[in-house]
Short mmCIF file of C-alpha atoms and ligand atoms in Angstrom, two decimals:
data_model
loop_
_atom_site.label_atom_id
_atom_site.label_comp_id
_atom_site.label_asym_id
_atom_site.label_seq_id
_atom_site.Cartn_x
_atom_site.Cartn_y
_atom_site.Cartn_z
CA UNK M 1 157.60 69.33 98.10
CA UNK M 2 159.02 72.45 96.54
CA UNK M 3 159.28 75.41 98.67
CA UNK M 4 156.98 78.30 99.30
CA UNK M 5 159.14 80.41 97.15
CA UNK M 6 158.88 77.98 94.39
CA UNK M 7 155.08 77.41 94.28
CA UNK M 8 154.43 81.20 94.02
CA UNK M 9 156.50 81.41 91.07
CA UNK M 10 155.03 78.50 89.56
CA UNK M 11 151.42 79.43 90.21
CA UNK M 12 152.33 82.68 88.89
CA UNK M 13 153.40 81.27 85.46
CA UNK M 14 150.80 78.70 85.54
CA UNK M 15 148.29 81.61 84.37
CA UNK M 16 150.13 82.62 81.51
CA UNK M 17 148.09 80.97 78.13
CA UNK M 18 149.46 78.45 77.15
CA UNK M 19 151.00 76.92 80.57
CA UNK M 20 149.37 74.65 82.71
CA UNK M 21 150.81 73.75 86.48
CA UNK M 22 153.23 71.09 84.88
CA UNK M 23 154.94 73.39 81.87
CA UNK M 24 155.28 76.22 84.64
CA UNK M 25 156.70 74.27 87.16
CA UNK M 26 159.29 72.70 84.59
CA UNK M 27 159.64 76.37 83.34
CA UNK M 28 160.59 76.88 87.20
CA UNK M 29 163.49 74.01 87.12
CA UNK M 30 164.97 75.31 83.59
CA UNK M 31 164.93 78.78 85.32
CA UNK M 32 166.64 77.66 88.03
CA UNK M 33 169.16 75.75 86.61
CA UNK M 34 170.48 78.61 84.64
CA UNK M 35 169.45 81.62 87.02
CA UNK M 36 173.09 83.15 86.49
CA UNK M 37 172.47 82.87 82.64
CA UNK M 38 168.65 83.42 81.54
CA UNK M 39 167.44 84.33 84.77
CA UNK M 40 168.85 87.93 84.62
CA UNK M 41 167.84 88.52 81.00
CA UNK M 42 164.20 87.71 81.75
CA UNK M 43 164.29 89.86 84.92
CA UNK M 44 165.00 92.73 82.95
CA UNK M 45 163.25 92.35 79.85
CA UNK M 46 160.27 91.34 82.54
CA UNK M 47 161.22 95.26 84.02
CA UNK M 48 161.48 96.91 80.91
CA UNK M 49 157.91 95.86 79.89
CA UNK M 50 156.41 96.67 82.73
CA UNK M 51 157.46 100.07 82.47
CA UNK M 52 157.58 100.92 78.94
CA UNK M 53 154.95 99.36 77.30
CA UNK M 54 151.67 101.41 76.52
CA UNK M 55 148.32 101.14 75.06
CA UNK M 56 147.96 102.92 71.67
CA UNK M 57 145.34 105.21 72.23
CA UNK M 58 144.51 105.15 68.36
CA UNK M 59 144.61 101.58 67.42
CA UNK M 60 144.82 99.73 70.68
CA UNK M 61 148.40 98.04 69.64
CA UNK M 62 150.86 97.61 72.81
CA UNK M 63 153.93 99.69 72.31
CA UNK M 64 156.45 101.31 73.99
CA UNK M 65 155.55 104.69 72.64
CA UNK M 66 152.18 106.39 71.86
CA UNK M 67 150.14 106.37 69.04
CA UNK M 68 152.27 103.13 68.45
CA UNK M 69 155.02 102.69 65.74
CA UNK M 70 152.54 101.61 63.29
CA UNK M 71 150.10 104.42 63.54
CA UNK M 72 152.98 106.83 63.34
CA UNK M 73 154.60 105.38 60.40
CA UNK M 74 154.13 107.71 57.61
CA UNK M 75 154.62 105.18 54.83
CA UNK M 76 151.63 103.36 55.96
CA UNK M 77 148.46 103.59 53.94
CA UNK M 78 146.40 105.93 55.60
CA UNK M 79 143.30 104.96 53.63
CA UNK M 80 143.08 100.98 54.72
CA UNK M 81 142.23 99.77 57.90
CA UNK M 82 142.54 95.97 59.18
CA UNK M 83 140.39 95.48 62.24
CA UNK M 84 141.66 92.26 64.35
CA UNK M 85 140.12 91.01 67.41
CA UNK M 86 143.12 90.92 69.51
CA UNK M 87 146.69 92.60 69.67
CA UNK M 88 148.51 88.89 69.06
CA UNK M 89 146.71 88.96 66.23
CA UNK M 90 147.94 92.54 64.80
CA UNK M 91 151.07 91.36 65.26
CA UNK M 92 150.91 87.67 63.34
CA UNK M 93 149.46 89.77 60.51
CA UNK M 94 152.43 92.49 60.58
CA UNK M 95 154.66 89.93 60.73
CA UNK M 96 153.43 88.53 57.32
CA UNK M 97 154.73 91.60 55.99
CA UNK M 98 151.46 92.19 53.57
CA UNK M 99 149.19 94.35 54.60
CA UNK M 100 150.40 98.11 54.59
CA UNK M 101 148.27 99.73 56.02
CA UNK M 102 146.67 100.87 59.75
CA UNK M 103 145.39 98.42 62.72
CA UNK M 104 142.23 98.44 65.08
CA UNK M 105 142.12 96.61 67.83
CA UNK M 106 138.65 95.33 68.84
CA UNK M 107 140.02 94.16 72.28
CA UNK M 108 138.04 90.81 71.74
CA UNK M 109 134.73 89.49 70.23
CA UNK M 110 131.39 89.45 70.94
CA UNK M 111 130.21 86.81 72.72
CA UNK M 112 126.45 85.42 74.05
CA UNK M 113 128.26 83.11 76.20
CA UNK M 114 130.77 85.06 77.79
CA UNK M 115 128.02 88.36 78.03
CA UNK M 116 130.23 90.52 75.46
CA UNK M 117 128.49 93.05 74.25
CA UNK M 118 129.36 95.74 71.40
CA UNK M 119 129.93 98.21 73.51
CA UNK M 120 132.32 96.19 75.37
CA UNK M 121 134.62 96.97 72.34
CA UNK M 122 136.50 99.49 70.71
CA UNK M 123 133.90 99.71 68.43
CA UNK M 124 133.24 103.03 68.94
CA UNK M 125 136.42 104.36 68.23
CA UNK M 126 136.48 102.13 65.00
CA UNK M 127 133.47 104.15 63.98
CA UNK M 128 135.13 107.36 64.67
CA UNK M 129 138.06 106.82 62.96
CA UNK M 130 136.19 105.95 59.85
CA UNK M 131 133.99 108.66 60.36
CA UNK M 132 137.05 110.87 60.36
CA UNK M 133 137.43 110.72 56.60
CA UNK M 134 140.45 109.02 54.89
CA UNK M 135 139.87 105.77 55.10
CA UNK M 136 138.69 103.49 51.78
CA UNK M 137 138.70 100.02 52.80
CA UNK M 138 138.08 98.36 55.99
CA UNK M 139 139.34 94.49 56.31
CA UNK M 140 137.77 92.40 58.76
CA UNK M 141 140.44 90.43 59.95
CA UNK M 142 138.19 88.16 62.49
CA UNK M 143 138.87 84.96 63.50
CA UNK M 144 137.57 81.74 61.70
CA UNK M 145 135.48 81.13 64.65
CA UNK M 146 131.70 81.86 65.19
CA UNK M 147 132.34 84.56 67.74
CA UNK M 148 134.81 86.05 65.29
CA UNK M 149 132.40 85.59 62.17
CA UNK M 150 129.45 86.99 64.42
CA UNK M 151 131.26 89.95 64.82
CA UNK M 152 132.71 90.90 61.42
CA UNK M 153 128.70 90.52 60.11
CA UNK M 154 128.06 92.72 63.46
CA UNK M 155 130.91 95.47 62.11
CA UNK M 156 129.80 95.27 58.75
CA UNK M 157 126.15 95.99 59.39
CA UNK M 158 127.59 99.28 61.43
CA UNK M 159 130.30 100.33 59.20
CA UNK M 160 127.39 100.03 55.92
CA UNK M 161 126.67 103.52 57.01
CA UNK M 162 129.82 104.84 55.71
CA UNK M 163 131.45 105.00 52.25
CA UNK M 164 134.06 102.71 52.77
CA UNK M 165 134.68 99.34 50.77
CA UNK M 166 134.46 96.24 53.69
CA UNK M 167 136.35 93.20 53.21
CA UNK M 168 137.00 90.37 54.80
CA UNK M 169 139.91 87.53 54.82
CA UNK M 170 139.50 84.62 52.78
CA UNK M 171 138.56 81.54 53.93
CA UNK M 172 141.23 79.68 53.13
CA UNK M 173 141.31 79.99 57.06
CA UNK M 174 140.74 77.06 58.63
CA UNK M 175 137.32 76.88 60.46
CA UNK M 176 137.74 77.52 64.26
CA UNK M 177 141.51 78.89 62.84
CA UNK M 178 142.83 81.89 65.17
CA UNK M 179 144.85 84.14 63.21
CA UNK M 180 147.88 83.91 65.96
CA UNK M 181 148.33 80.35 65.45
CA UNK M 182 148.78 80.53 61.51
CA UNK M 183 152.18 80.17 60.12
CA UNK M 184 152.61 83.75 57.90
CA UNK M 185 152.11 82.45 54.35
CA UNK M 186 148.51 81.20 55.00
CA UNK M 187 147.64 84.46 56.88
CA UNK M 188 149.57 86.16 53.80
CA UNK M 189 147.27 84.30 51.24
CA UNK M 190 143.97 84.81 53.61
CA UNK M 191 145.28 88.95 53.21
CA UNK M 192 145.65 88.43 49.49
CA UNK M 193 142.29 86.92 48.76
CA UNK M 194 140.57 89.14 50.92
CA UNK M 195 137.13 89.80 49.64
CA UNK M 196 133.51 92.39 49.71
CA UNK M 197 131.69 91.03 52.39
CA UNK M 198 128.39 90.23 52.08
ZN1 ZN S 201 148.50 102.62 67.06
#
């Protein structure tokens, strides 16, 4: 029986994705056996994004500055914007180095079953940035799921309104696929092969 100390720190990582009890408590032994090596590293990158990191009030990306480094790039394409459900997923598309232009972050799907509504998103903001002016083409970068499909039709019904070309990612995606877990040159080709929706 581990001690007190232990357990917290365990049940503590246990709710990370991705980690159940048994990966976070052997996380807690490889911690431990090298707490004068990694230990200290973690602590402080652990610190430093606590503090730093903010929420792009444009986009919704998680930076450490505001609007993000990606909204205040000047080389980026003003005119297309990719909307993703999820920040993980803005950054497995950036980091297959295709798509040049700006995010939007949803902040998640709609959802019957989990009572997500529209207005539980950042829809609204979506709309406003479009309504803005500037923008051309708007890529619905959903998952390959049914939530995710639901609400690309669900965006494109609201964003018909405006005169802005609305694509969506291939489906060379596989079906249930979430954009995070693809390696880059399938999210790449799914970017490349984007087409009109509807
Ligand atoms: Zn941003």
């Amino acid at each position: 029986m581990a001690s007190q100390e232990i357990e917290t720190l365990a049940a503590a990582l246990a709710k990370l994705p991705g980690l159940g009890p048994r990966s976070a408590r052997r996380a807690v032994l490889w911690l431990v056996k090298r707490r004068e090596t990694a230990l200290p590293a973690l602590l402080d990158a652990l610190a430093t994004v606590g503090e730093a990191l903010v929420e792009c009030d444009t986009c919704g990306n998680v930076d450490t500055r505001n609007p993000c480094a990606i909204c205040a790039d000047p080389r980026r394409d003003q005119k297309s914007l990719c909307v993703v459900e999820d920040v993980a997923d803005l950054w497995a598309l950036d980091r297959a180095k295709l798509f040049t232009g700006k995010y939007h972050v949803l902040g998640g799907r709609l959802s019957a079953l989990d009572g997500v509504r529209p207005e539980d998103l950042n829809i609204a903001k979506l709309l406003s940035r479009v309504e803005e002016g500037g923008v051309d083409e708007v890529v619905l970068a959903m998952n390959a799921t049914l939530e995710g499909q639901t609400t690309a039709h669900y965006l494109a019904e609201r964003l018909e309104a405006y005169p802005v070309r609305i694509t969506q990612l291939a489906h060379g995606l596989p079906v249930g696929g979430e954009l995070d877990y693809l390696d880059e040159g399938t999210l790449a080709q799914a970017l490349r092969a984007r087409r009109p929706v509807g």
